[in-house]
Short mmCIF file of C-alpha atoms in Angstrom, two decimals:
data_model
loop_
_atom_site.label_atom_id
_atom_site.label_comp_id
_atom_site.label_asym_id
_atom_site.label_seq_id
_atom_site.Cartn_x
_atom_site.Cartn_y
_atom_site.Cartn_z
CA UNK A 1 -65.18 152.03 -128.83
CA UNK A 2 -63.57 151.30 -132.18
CA UNK A 3 -60.73 149.33 -130.55
CA UNK A 4 -63.16 147.36 -128.54
CA UNK A 5 -65.31 146.50 -131.61
CA UNK A 6 -62.20 145.39 -133.57
CA UNK A 7 -61.40 142.93 -130.73
CA UNK A 8 -64.74 141.19 -131.14
CA UNK A 9 -64.94 138.09 -133.27
CA UNK A 10 -67.70 137.70 -135.83
CA UNK A 11 -71.23 136.78 -134.81
CA UNK A 12 -71.54 133.00 -134.36
CA UNK A 13 -74.16 130.89 -136.08
CA UNK A 14 -76.95 129.51 -133.85
CA UNK A 15 -77.92 126.33 -135.67
CA UNK A 16 -76.53 122.89 -135.05
CA UNK A 17 -77.36 119.23 -135.68
CA UNK A 18 -77.09 116.95 -132.51
CA UNK A 19 -77.32 113.23 -132.63
CA UNK A 20 -79.90 111.37 -130.50
CA UNK A 21 -81.38 107.92 -131.02
CA UNK A 22 -79.39 107.70 -134.32
CA UNK A 23 -81.09 110.83 -135.66
CA UNK A 24 -79.55 114.25 -136.46
CA UNK A 25 -81.94 116.61 -134.62
CA UNK A 26 -81.78 120.31 -135.59
CA UNK A 27 -81.25 122.66 -132.65
CA UNK A 28 -81.15 126.46 -132.56
CA UNK A 29 -80.87 128.78 -129.67
CA UNK A 30 -81.02 125.93 -127.12
CA UNK A 31 -84.13 124.15 -128.33
CA UNK A 32 -84.95 121.78 -131.09
CA UNK A 33 -85.98 123.56 -134.26
CA UNK A 34 -89.77 123.53 -134.23
CA UNK A 35 -91.97 122.94 -137.21
CA UNK A 36 -93.35 126.24 -138.45
CA UNK A 37 -96.62 124.44 -139.61
CA UNK A 38 -99.70 125.95 -137.89
CA UNK A 39 -100.71 123.91 -134.85
CA UNK A 40 -103.85 123.79 -132.69
CA UNK A 41 -102.18 125.12 -129.67
CA UNK A 42 -102.39 128.22 -127.56
CA UNK A 43 -101.30 131.09 -129.75
CA UNK A 44 -100.86 134.84 -129.26
CA UNK A 45 -100.48 136.69 -132.59
CA UNK A 46 -98.10 139.68 -131.96
CA UNK A 47 -99.35 141.36 -135.10
CA UNK A 48 -100.78 144.83 -134.57
CA UNK A 49 -99.60 148.10 -133.11
CA UNK A 50 -95.97 148.39 -131.89
CA UNK A 51 -93.81 151.37 -131.00
CA UNK A 52 -90.76 151.94 -133.09
CA UNK A 53 -87.72 154.18 -133.13
CA UNK A 54 -85.05 154.32 -135.82
CA UNK A 55 -81.37 154.61 -134.86
CA UNK A 56 -78.01 154.77 -136.52
CA UNK A 57 -76.68 151.34 -135.99
CA UNK A 58 -73.04 150.33 -135.52
CA UNK A 59 -73.09 147.33 -137.93
CA UNK A 60 -69.68 145.97 -136.55
CA UNK A 61 -71.28 145.81 -133.12
CA UNK A 62 -74.48 144.14 -134.47
CA UNK A 63 -72.43 141.48 -136.26
CA UNK A 64 -70.00 140.74 -133.37
CA UNK A 65 -70.04 137.85 -130.92
CA UNK A 66 -72.64 137.96 -128.11
CA UNK A 67 -69.97 137.84 -125.35
CA UNK A 68 -69.58 139.73 -122.14
CA UNK A 69 -68.21 142.76 -123.89
CA UNK A 70 -71.17 142.84 -126.30
CA UNK A 71 -73.68 142.80 -123.44
CA UNK A 72 -71.94 145.60 -121.59
CA UNK A 73 -72.06 147.76 -124.72
CA UNK A 74 -75.63 146.66 -125.53
CA UNK A 75 -76.88 147.89 -122.17
CA UNK A 76 -75.13 151.22 -122.68
CA UNK A 77 -76.41 151.62 -126.21
CA UNK A 78 -80.05 150.70 -125.38
CA UNK A 79 -80.30 153.39 -122.77
CA UNK A 80 -83.20 151.53 -121.08
CA UNK A 81 -85.08 150.61 -124.23
CA UNK A 82 -85.12 146.95 -123.23
CA UNK A 83 -86.63 147.61 -119.79
CA UNK A 84 -90.26 147.14 -118.75
CA UNK A 85 -90.72 150.68 -117.44
CA UNK A 86 -89.11 152.58 -120.36
CA UNK A 87 -91.21 155.38 -121.66
CA UNK A 88 -91.76 154.85 -125.39
CA UNK A 89 -94.77 157.14 -125.64
CA UNK A 90 -92.82 159.49 -127.84
CA UNK A 91 -92.00 156.82 -130.40
CA UNK A 92 -93.89 156.29 -133.61
CA UNK A 93 -96.60 153.65 -134.00
CA UNK A 94 -96.31 151.01 -136.66
CA UNK A 95 -98.57 148.10 -137.59
CA UNK A 96 -96.53 144.87 -137.73
CA UNK A 97 -95.62 142.73 -139.52
CA UNK A 98 -94.65 145.25 -142.13
CA UNK A 99 -91.42 146.68 -143.65
CA UNK A 100 -89.84 149.59 -141.87
CA UNK A 101 -89.39 151.12 -145.30
CA UNK A 102 -92.14 153.64 -146.18
CA UNK A 103 -94.20 152.25 -149.03
CA UNK A 104 -96.23 154.30 -151.44
CA UNK A 105 -98.22 151.51 -152.98
CA UNK A 106 -97.11 152.21 -156.51
CA UNK A 107 -95.98 149.55 -159.05
CA UNK A 108 -92.90 151.53 -159.95
CA UNK A 109 -89.21 151.52 -159.29
CA UNK A 110 -88.16 153.64 -156.31
CA UNK A 111 -91.65 153.63 -154.80
CA UNK A 112 -90.27 152.19 -151.52
CA UNK A 113 -87.97 154.06 -149.19
CA UNK A 114 -84.42 152.62 -149.30
CA UNK A 115 -83.91 152.49 -145.53
CA UNK A 116 -81.08 150.09 -144.50
CA UNK A 117 -80.15 150.74 -140.87
CA UNK A 118 -81.33 150.22 -137.29
CA UNK A 119 -84.79 150.25 -135.65
CA UNK A 120 -86.01 149.43 -132.18
CA UNK A 121 -89.51 147.85 -131.71
CA UNK A 122 -91.43 147.55 -128.47
CA UNK A 123 -94.83 146.37 -127.30
CA UNK A 124 -96.65 144.94 -124.29
CA UNK A 125 -98.75 141.80 -124.25
CA UNK A 126 -100.50 139.64 -121.63
CA UNK A 127 -100.70 135.86 -121.23
CA UNK A 128 -103.76 134.62 -119.24
CA UNK A 129 -103.87 131.79 -116.76
CA UNK A 130 -104.43 129.29 -119.54
CA UNK A 131 -100.71 129.78 -120.32
CA UNK A 132 -99.60 128.65 -116.78
CA UNK A 133 -97.40 125.62 -116.92
CA UNK A 134 -96.90 125.83 -120.69
CA UNK A 135 -93.75 125.74 -122.68
CA UNK A 136 -93.80 129.16 -124.38
CA UNK A 137 -92.06 129.80 -127.68
CA UNK A 138 -91.56 132.92 -129.79
CA UNK A 139 -91.82 132.11 -133.53
CA UNK A 140 -90.38 134.71 -135.97
CA UNK A 141 -90.90 133.95 -139.61
CA UNK A 142 -88.76 136.79 -141.06
CA UNK A 143 -86.83 139.69 -139.34
CA UNK A 144 -84.39 141.58 -141.46
CA UNK A 145 -81.50 141.46 -140.88
CA UNK A 146 -79.97 140.95 -137.36
CA UNK A 147 -82.52 140.71 -134.57
CA UNK A 148 -81.84 140.71 -130.84
CA UNK A 149 -84.79 140.00 -128.59
CA UNK A 150 -85.53 140.94 -124.97
CA UNK A 151 -88.46 139.88 -122.86
CA UNK A 152 -89.17 141.83 -119.56
CA UNK A 153 -85.68 143.25 -119.67
CA UNK A 154 -83.92 139.89 -120.21
CA UNK A 155 -82.06 139.14 -123.48
CA UNK A 156 -83.20 135.80 -124.84
CA UNK A 157 -81.41 135.38 -128.16
CA UNK A 158 -80.56 136.68 -131.59
CA UNK A 159 -80.77 135.72 -135.23
CA UNK A 160 -78.91 136.72 -138.38
CA UNK A 161 -80.63 136.52 -141.82
CA UNK A 162 -83.64 138.28 -143.17
CA UNK A 163 -85.37 135.37 -145.06
CA UNK A 164 -85.54 132.37 -142.83
CA UNK A 165 -87.58 131.63 -139.74
CA UNK A 166 -86.35 131.11 -136.15
CA UNK A 167 -87.72 130.41 -132.68
CA UNK A 168 -86.78 131.34 -129.09
CA UNK A 169 -87.75 129.84 -125.74
CA UNK A 170 -89.57 132.41 -123.66
CA UNK A 171 -90.66 130.00 -120.85
CA UNK A 172 -88.37 131.21 -118.02
CA UNK A 173 -88.88 134.90 -118.79
CA UNK A 174 -92.74 135.47 -119.25
CA UNK A 175 -95.21 136.61 -116.71
CA UNK A 176 -98.54 134.81 -116.42
CA UNK A 177 -101.67 136.86 -115.96
CA UNK A 178 -99.57 140.06 -116.03
CA UNK A 179 -98.17 142.46 -118.58
CA UNK A 180 -95.04 141.41 -120.52
CA UNK A 181 -92.77 143.68 -122.58
CA UNK A 182 -90.96 142.59 -125.68
CA UNK A 183 -88.17 144.71 -127.20
CA UNK A 184 -86.41 143.87 -130.48
CA UNK A 185 -83.29 145.53 -131.79
CA UNK A 186 -83.04 145.21 -135.58
CA UNK A 187 -80.00 146.17 -137.67
CA UNK A 188 -80.11 145.85 -141.50
CA UNK A 189 -76.65 146.73 -142.96
CA UNK A 190 -76.76 148.06 -146.53
CA UNK A 191 -76.09 145.37 -149.16
CA UNK A 192 -72.69 145.92 -150.63
CA UNK A 193 -71.32 147.54 -147.52
CA UNK A 194 -69.52 144.45 -146.19
CA UNK A 195 -68.63 140.90 -147.18
CA UNK A 196 -69.92 139.02 -144.14
CA UNK A 197 -73.69 139.39 -144.73
CA UNK A 198 -76.03 137.53 -147.11
CA UNK A 199 -76.66 138.93 -149.74
CA UNK A 200 -73.39 140.81 -149.78
CA UNK A 201 -73.32 142.29 -153.23
CA UNK A 202 -74.38 145.87 -154.10
CA UNK A 203 -76.88 146.09 -156.85
CA UNK A 204 -78.65 142.95 -155.85
CA UNK A 205 -81.75 142.66 -158.10
CA UNK A 206 -84.25 142.35 -155.25
CA UNK A 207 -85.05 144.83 -152.45
CA UNK A 208 -83.41 145.02 -149.05
CA UNK A 209 -86.48 145.49 -146.78
CA UNK A 210 -85.75 146.28 -143.10
CA UNK A 211 -87.72 145.25 -140.07
CA UNK A 212 -90.18 142.65 -138.89
CA UNK A 213 -91.33 141.32 -142.26
CA UNK A 214 -93.42 138.21 -141.67
CA UNK A 215 -95.52 136.87 -138.83
CA UNK A 216 -94.38 137.02 -135.20
CA UNK A 217 -96.35 135.00 -132.69
CA UNK A 218 -96.16 133.17 -129.35
CA UNK A 219 -97.28 129.56 -128.90
CA UNK A 220 -97.96 127.58 -125.77
CA UNK A 221 -97.69 123.83 -125.53
CA UNK A 222 -97.35 121.19 -122.82
CA UNK A 223 -93.83 121.19 -121.39
CA UNK A 224 -93.35 117.69 -123.01
CA UNK A 225 -94.42 118.17 -126.59
CA UNK A 226 -93.76 117.34 -130.20
CA UNK A 227 -91.38 119.84 -131.73
CA UNK A 228 -91.63 118.50 -135.28
CA UNK A 229 -92.55 115.46 -137.37
CA UNK A 230 -90.41 114.84 -140.48
CA UNK A 231 -91.78 112.56 -143.15
CA UNK A 232 -89.74 111.14 -146.04
CA UNK A 233 -91.37 109.20 -148.83
CA UNK A 234 -89.08 106.26 -149.62
CA UNK A 235 -90.61 104.95 -152.76
CA UNK A 236 -93.88 104.91 -154.89
CA UNK A 237 -95.29 102.00 -153.04
CA UNK A 238 -96.15 104.13 -150.01
CA UNK A 239 -93.17 103.39 -147.80
CA UNK A 240 -92.45 106.28 -145.41
CA UNK A 241 -89.84 107.14 -142.83
CA UNK A 242 -91.46 109.17 -140.05
CA UNK A 243 -89.32 110.92 -137.48
CA UNK A 244 -91.09 112.47 -134.44
CA UNK A 245 -89.01 114.81 -132.30
CA UNK A 246 -90.18 115.04 -128.75
CA UNK A 247 -88.87 117.79 -126.43
CA UNK A 248 -89.24 117.79 -122.67
CA UNK A 249 -88.78 121.45 -121.59
CA UNK A 250 -89.77 120.69 -118.00
CA UNK A 251 -87.40 120.24 -115.02
CA UNK A 252 -88.53 116.69 -114.37
CA UNK A 253 -88.28 113.29 -116.03
CA UNK A 254 -91.34 112.32 -118.06
CA UNK A 255 -92.95 108.99 -119.26
CA UNK A 256 -94.72 109.74 -122.59
CA UNK A 257 -96.85 107.69 -124.96
CA UNK A 258 -96.75 108.72 -128.57
CA UNK A 259 -99.50 107.68 -131.04
CA UNK A 260 -99.92 108.63 -134.66
CA UNK A 261 -102.51 108.28 -137.41
CA UNK A 262 -102.47 109.03 -141.14
CA UNK A 263 -105.41 110.67 -142.99
CA UNK A 264 -106.05 111.55 -146.58
CA UNK A 265 -106.46 115.28 -147.17
CA UNK A 266 -109.90 116.42 -148.24
CA UNK A 267 -109.28 118.52 -151.44
CA UNK A 268 -112.90 119.57 -151.46
CA UNK A 269 -112.98 121.18 -148.02
CA UNK A 270 -113.15 124.95 -147.75
CA UNK A 271 -110.00 124.84 -145.62
CA UNK A 272 -107.94 123.26 -148.44
CA UNK A 273 -107.27 126.67 -150.00
CA UNK A 274 -108.73 128.74 -147.10
CA UNK A 275 -106.49 127.79 -144.09
CA UNK A 276 -102.96 126.87 -143.41
CA UNK A 277 -103.94 124.41 -140.73
CA UNK A 278 -103.36 120.78 -141.68
CA UNK A 279 -105.77 119.67 -138.99
CA UNK A 280 -108.54 121.34 -140.93
CA UNK A 281 -108.07 119.41 -144.15
CA UNK A 282 -108.28 115.88 -142.63
CA UNK A 283 -110.43 113.58 -144.68
CA UNK A 284 -110.89 109.83 -144.35
CA UNK A 285 -108.40 107.84 -142.38
CA UNK A 286 -105.83 106.17 -144.55
CA UNK A 287 -104.81 102.49 -144.36
CA UNK A 288 -101.19 101.78 -143.52
CA UNK A 289 -99.04 98.89 -142.37
CA UNK A 290 -96.57 99.32 -139.58
CA UNK A 291 -96.40 100.87 -136.13
CA UNK A 292 -96.96 104.51 -135.30
CA UNK A 293 -96.81 104.36 -131.47
CA UNK A 294 -93.96 104.41 -128.97
CA UNK A 295 -93.30 104.77 -125.27
CA UNK A 296 -90.59 107.31 -124.42
CA UNK A 297 -88.67 108.19 -121.20
CA UNK A 298 -87.25 111.63 -121.30
CA UNK A 299 -85.10 113.23 -118.70
CA UNK A 300 -85.40 116.85 -117.58
CA UNK A 301 -84.60 119.11 -120.58
CA UNK A 302 -84.07 116.11 -122.83
CA UNK A 303 -85.06 115.80 -126.47
CA UNK A 304 -85.58 112.37 -128.25
CA UNK A 305 -86.41 111.09 -131.60
CA UNK A 306 -88.83 108.26 -132.42
CA UNK A 307 -88.44 106.80 -135.86
CA UNK A 308 -91.21 104.76 -137.60
CA UNK A 309 -91.25 102.88 -140.89
CA UNK A 310 -94.72 102.41 -142.31
CA UNK A 311 -96.40 101.75 -145.63
CA UNK A 312 -99.48 103.54 -146.88
CA UNK A 313 -101.67 101.16 -148.78
CA UNK A 314 -102.55 102.09 -152.38
CA UNK A 315 -100.99 105.48 -152.10
CA UNK A 316 -102.23 108.51 -154.07
CA UNK A 317 -99.23 110.20 -155.48
CA UNK A 318 -98.55 113.95 -155.46
CA UNK A 319 -97.84 115.33 -159.01
CA UNK A 320 -98.29 118.38 -161.17
CA UNK A 321 -101.83 119.74 -160.73
CA UNK A 322 -102.69 116.61 -158.71
CA UNK A 323 -102.37 117.74 -155.08
CA UNK A 324 -102.87 114.33 -153.48
CA UNK A 325 -101.96 115.02 -149.87
CA UNK A 326 -101.97 113.27 -146.55
CA UNK A 327 -102.16 114.58 -142.96
CA UNK A 328 -100.13 112.99 -140.14
CA UNK A 329 -101.67 113.43 -136.74
CA UNK A 330 -99.77 112.62 -133.49
CA UNK A 331 -100.82 112.83 -129.92
CA UNK A 332 -98.44 112.73 -126.99
CA UNK A 333 -99.72 111.58 -123.60
CA UNK A 334 -97.57 112.58 -120.64
CA UNK A 335 -97.99 112.95 -116.95
CA UNK A 336 -101.73 112.26 -116.63
CA UNK A 337 -104.93 111.44 -118.52
CA UNK A 338 -105.78 112.91 -121.85
CA UNK A 339 -103.64 114.07 -124.76
CA UNK A 340 -101.03 116.58 -123.45
CA UNK A 341 -100.12 117.58 -126.94
CA UNK A 342 -101.23 117.10 -130.56
CA UNK A 343 -99.39 117.84 -133.78
CA UNK A 344 -100.51 117.86 -137.45
CA UNK A 345 -98.56 118.17 -140.64
CA UNK A 346 -99.45 117.75 -144.34
CA UNK A 347 -97.18 115.70 -146.60
CA UNK A 348 -97.26 114.08 -150.00
CA UNK A 349 -95.94 110.76 -151.46
CA UNK A 350 -93.79 111.29 -154.48
CA UNK A 351 -90.22 110.63 -155.58
CA UNK A 352 -87.69 112.91 -157.42
CA UNK A 353 -84.70 111.45 -159.21
CA UNK A 354 -82.36 112.15 -162.16
CA UNK A 355 -81.66 109.88 -165.09
CA UNK A 356 -79.06 111.29 -167.47
CA UNK A 357 -80.29 114.69 -168.44
CA UNK A 358 -83.90 113.92 -167.29
CA UNK A 359 -85.51 114.96 -164.09
CA UNK A 360 -87.97 112.27 -162.94
CA UNK A 361 -91.07 112.91 -160.82
CA UNK A 362 -92.56 109.60 -159.69
CA UNK A 363 -90.31 107.83 -162.14
CA UNK A 364 -91.40 109.78 -165.17
CA UNK A 365 -89.45 112.50 -167.06
CA UNK A 366 -90.94 115.94 -166.54
CA UNK A 367 -90.77 119.31 -168.23
CA UNK A 368 -90.81 122.34 -166.02
CA UNK A 369 -92.89 125.14 -167.44
CA UNK A 370 -92.63 127.88 -164.91
CA UNK A 371 -91.74 131.33 -163.77
CA UNK A 372 -89.60 133.06 -161.14
CA UNK A 373 -91.70 134.84 -158.56
CA UNK A 374 -90.54 137.54 -156.13
CA UNK A 375 -92.45 137.76 -152.85
CA UNK A 376 -93.49 141.42 -153.10
CA UNK A 377 -96.52 143.64 -153.46
CA UNK A 378 -96.86 147.42 -154.01
CA UNK A 379 -98.88 148.01 -150.86
CA UNK A 380 -97.02 145.72 -148.41
CA UNK A 381 -93.51 145.05 -149.82
CA UNK A 382 -92.35 141.60 -148.82
CA UNK A 383 -94.93 141.28 -146.07
CA UNK A 384 -97.08 138.38 -147.13
CA UNK A 385 -100.45 136.81 -146.12
CA UNK A 386 -102.15 133.52 -146.93
CA UNK A 387 -104.64 135.29 -149.25
CA UNK A 388 -102.03 137.24 -151.14
CA UNK A 389 -99.87 134.18 -151.73
CA UNK A 390 -102.88 132.03 -152.73
CA UNK A 391 -104.16 134.59 -155.24
CA UNK A 392 -100.77 134.90 -156.86
CA UNK A 393 -100.36 131.09 -157.26
CA UNK A 394 -103.82 130.60 -158.53
CA UNK A 395 -103.26 133.26 -161.17
CA UNK A 396 -100.01 131.50 -162.18
CA UNK A 397 -101.68 128.02 -162.42
CA UNK A 398 -105.02 128.95 -163.83
CA UNK A 399 -104.19 131.87 -166.08
CA UNK A 400 -100.57 131.15 -167.01
CA UNK A 401 -100.82 127.31 -166.93
CA UNK A 402 -97.49 126.89 -165.17
CA UNK A 403 -96.49 123.74 -163.22
CA UNK A 404 -93.37 125.17 -161.63
CA UNK A 405 -92.51 128.16 -159.45
CA UNK A 406 -89.03 129.40 -158.59
CA UNK A 407 -89.18 131.30 -155.33
CA UNK A 408 -86.36 133.61 -156.32
CA UNK A 409 -83.97 134.40 -154.81
CA UNK A 410 -84.80 133.50 -151.21
CA UNK A 411 -87.09 131.32 -149.04
CA UNK A 412 -90.60 132.63 -149.22
CA UNK A 413 -93.14 132.81 -146.41
CA UNK A 414 -93.77 129.32 -145.00
CA UNK A 415 -97.38 129.49 -146.31
CA UNK A 416 -96.04 129.55 -149.90
CA UNK A 417 -94.88 125.87 -149.95
CA UNK A 418 -98.04 124.84 -148.05
CA UNK A 419 -100.21 126.35 -150.90
CA UNK A 420 -97.86 125.01 -153.61
CA UNK A 421 -98.49 121.54 -152.14
CA UNK A 422 -102.27 122.10 -152.28
CA UNK A 423 -102.19 123.50 -155.81
CA UNK A 424 -100.07 120.80 -157.28
CA UNK A 425 -97.33 123.22 -158.28
CA UNK A 426 -93.63 122.30 -158.08
CA UNK A 427 -91.03 124.64 -156.76
CA UNK A 428 -87.36 125.34 -156.30
CA UNK A 429 -86.46 127.13 -153.05
CA UNK A 430 -83.30 129.15 -152.70
CA UNK A 431 -81.24 130.84 -150.07
CA UNK A 432 -80.30 134.54 -150.85
CA UNK A 433 -76.64 133.91 -151.59
CA UNK A 434 -76.35 136.09 -154.70
CA UNK A 435 -73.37 136.73 -157.00
CA UNK A 436 -70.75 135.88 -154.45
CA UNK A 437 -67.07 136.66 -155.33
CA UNK A 438 -64.07 134.87 -153.79
CA UNK A 439 -63.74 137.24 -150.77
CA UNK A 440 -67.38 136.62 -149.75
CA UNK A 441 -67.06 132.82 -150.05
CA UNK A 442 -63.87 133.08 -147.97
CA UNK A 443 -65.83 134.72 -145.19
CA UNK A 444 -68.50 131.97 -145.28
CA UNK A 445 -65.87 129.25 -145.13
CA UNK A 446 -65.18 130.64 -141.64
CA UNK A 447 -68.56 132.03 -140.61
CA UNK A 448 -70.86 129.31 -142.21
CA UNK A 449 -73.92 131.54 -142.16
CA UNK A 450 -74.86 130.28 -145.62
CA UNK A 451 -74.73 126.70 -144.20
CA UNK A 452 -77.05 127.84 -141.49
CA UNK A 453 -79.47 129.41 -143.89
CA UNK A 454 -79.48 126.25 -145.99
CA UNK A 455 -80.44 124.12 -143.02
CA UNK A 456 -83.07 126.70 -141.86
CA UNK A 457 -84.66 126.62 -145.30
CA UNK A 458 -84.67 122.83 -145.54
CA UNK A 459 -86.03 122.19 -142.06
CA UNK A 460 -88.79 124.89 -142.42
CA UNK A 461 -89.98 123.13 -145.71
CA UNK A 462 -89.21 119.58 -144.83
CA UNK A 463 -92.56 117.95 -145.50
CA UNK A 464 -93.44 119.87 -148.69
CA UNK A 465 -93.73 117.52 -151.71
CA UNK A 466 -93.90 120.67 -153.91
CA UNK A 467 -90.29 121.51 -153.28
CA UNK A 468 -88.41 119.45 -155.83
CA UNK A 469 -85.14 121.30 -155.55
CA UNK A 470 -83.24 123.37 -152.97
CA UNK A 471 -80.88 125.98 -154.44
CA UNK A 472 -77.59 126.81 -152.76
CA UNK A 473 -77.03 130.23 -154.52
CA UNK A 474 -77.52 132.21 -157.67
CA UNK A 475 -75.01 133.51 -160.22
CA UNK A 476 -71.87 133.39 -158.09
CA UNK A 477 -68.82 134.08 -160.26
CA UNK A 478 -66.19 132.49 -158.06
CA UNK A 479 -65.59 128.88 -159.17
CA UNK A 480 -63.21 127.11 -156.85
CA UNK A 481 -64.82 128.07 -153.50
CA UNK A 482 -68.29 127.79 -154.93
CA UNK A 483 -67.50 124.18 -155.77
CA UNK A 484 -66.23 123.56 -152.23
CA UNK A 485 -69.32 125.11 -150.78
CA UNK A 486 -71.75 123.19 -153.02
CA UNK A 487 -70.08 119.90 -152.28
CA UNK A 488 -70.28 120.61 -148.50
CA UNK A 489 -73.95 121.29 -148.76
CA UNK A 490 -74.73 118.30 -150.84
CA UNK A 491 -72.86 116.12 -148.30
CA UNK A 492 -74.80 117.83 -145.53
CA UNK A 493 -78.11 116.99 -147.21
CA UNK A 494 -77.22 113.31 -147.97
CA UNK A 495 -75.62 112.34 -144.66
CA UNK A 496 -77.60 114.34 -142.09
#
């Protein structure tokens, strides 16, 4: 086995940018990267009781390429755990999402079990007839650290990285009006044990939680649907560049009509701080100049981009403690009467620039008075909820009077930036590349997992005006390769 493992190449990254209609569209695991904003679509929350079994993981195997040799060994190692009829009645039960580490609920060092290794998770679920004919997608907001996913005995994909979200297409593998089985193999190598993981350093000053940390859910949409809508404020006059990504996951060509509207967000609604759904904070329709409609022809399995340039009249700018937001609403009509899909996202109009040593928000120099916040609680570790995040941020704003939050040292739950938008708090978001030395940068020059995490972070927070800065790393001591890496990511951001 050792010789076989040594013959494997390192695990490949799964994220790419593909050009279509003059736009770089993010793809991962064979589908365009979806927005992780909450949508009014069919949804099955996979939170709740799961079966779980720990195992001693072969980390070399977990981090090797998913080739023919890997699958042969994966089948042997699983010993039937991925199959529908496997008997997991002897396994422990765990309520997910939640760290695999045992947590005592104490605000003290050493109060959480330091488990860094493998664990299998399994559960059954049903999708009713309303899911028939839908494109079905698994959304995973955080699984630490390497996750391989099987549905009904079929391997559907994997992801490396414990702090960024990912999605997988379940459509060909699920059973409608019948029982389905999901099995997830998780391996979390100890920090400091190897140079090809992120973070890689021993003694990292945050905790290495194992398992299904954040929300895991299944969504159902029309086969031809909106994957994401990315909105960039061009200036303070209200000019916007709006890019709608439409995916046709069906096996037939489709004629689709796309129509959009812009609304002001209602800051007085109960949903403004009570719900992550952008559709629930729509207020009055805004006035804008320009076109937000298009007719598209998509071939089977094709993804297209529609780009619009519009100008919101008399825009209300987003600023510190002034959470002026808008909601973009799009409908997609395809293959019959009625809207086959709808999509909502919140966004803000603001600019961020530098002038000498000054950082300018909306053209004015700003002073950042803030704190660094770890996403962690005594009773749930890094597993977050809307209410917990909101209560933390309200305390920071109202009691500590901050205007800026550093989400150190890793991307937080996607709800965090949504709430920062709505509270008028600025943020810097960071990937967990921490105190890298030369050997670790050398690995990433080949592997490029850090580049993937960078893109995953940005595309999951794309429409958030609260995020003023994206951080590439923290406290790395290597200078030469750190500079090469930083320049590459800056170029990636500017040109793609």
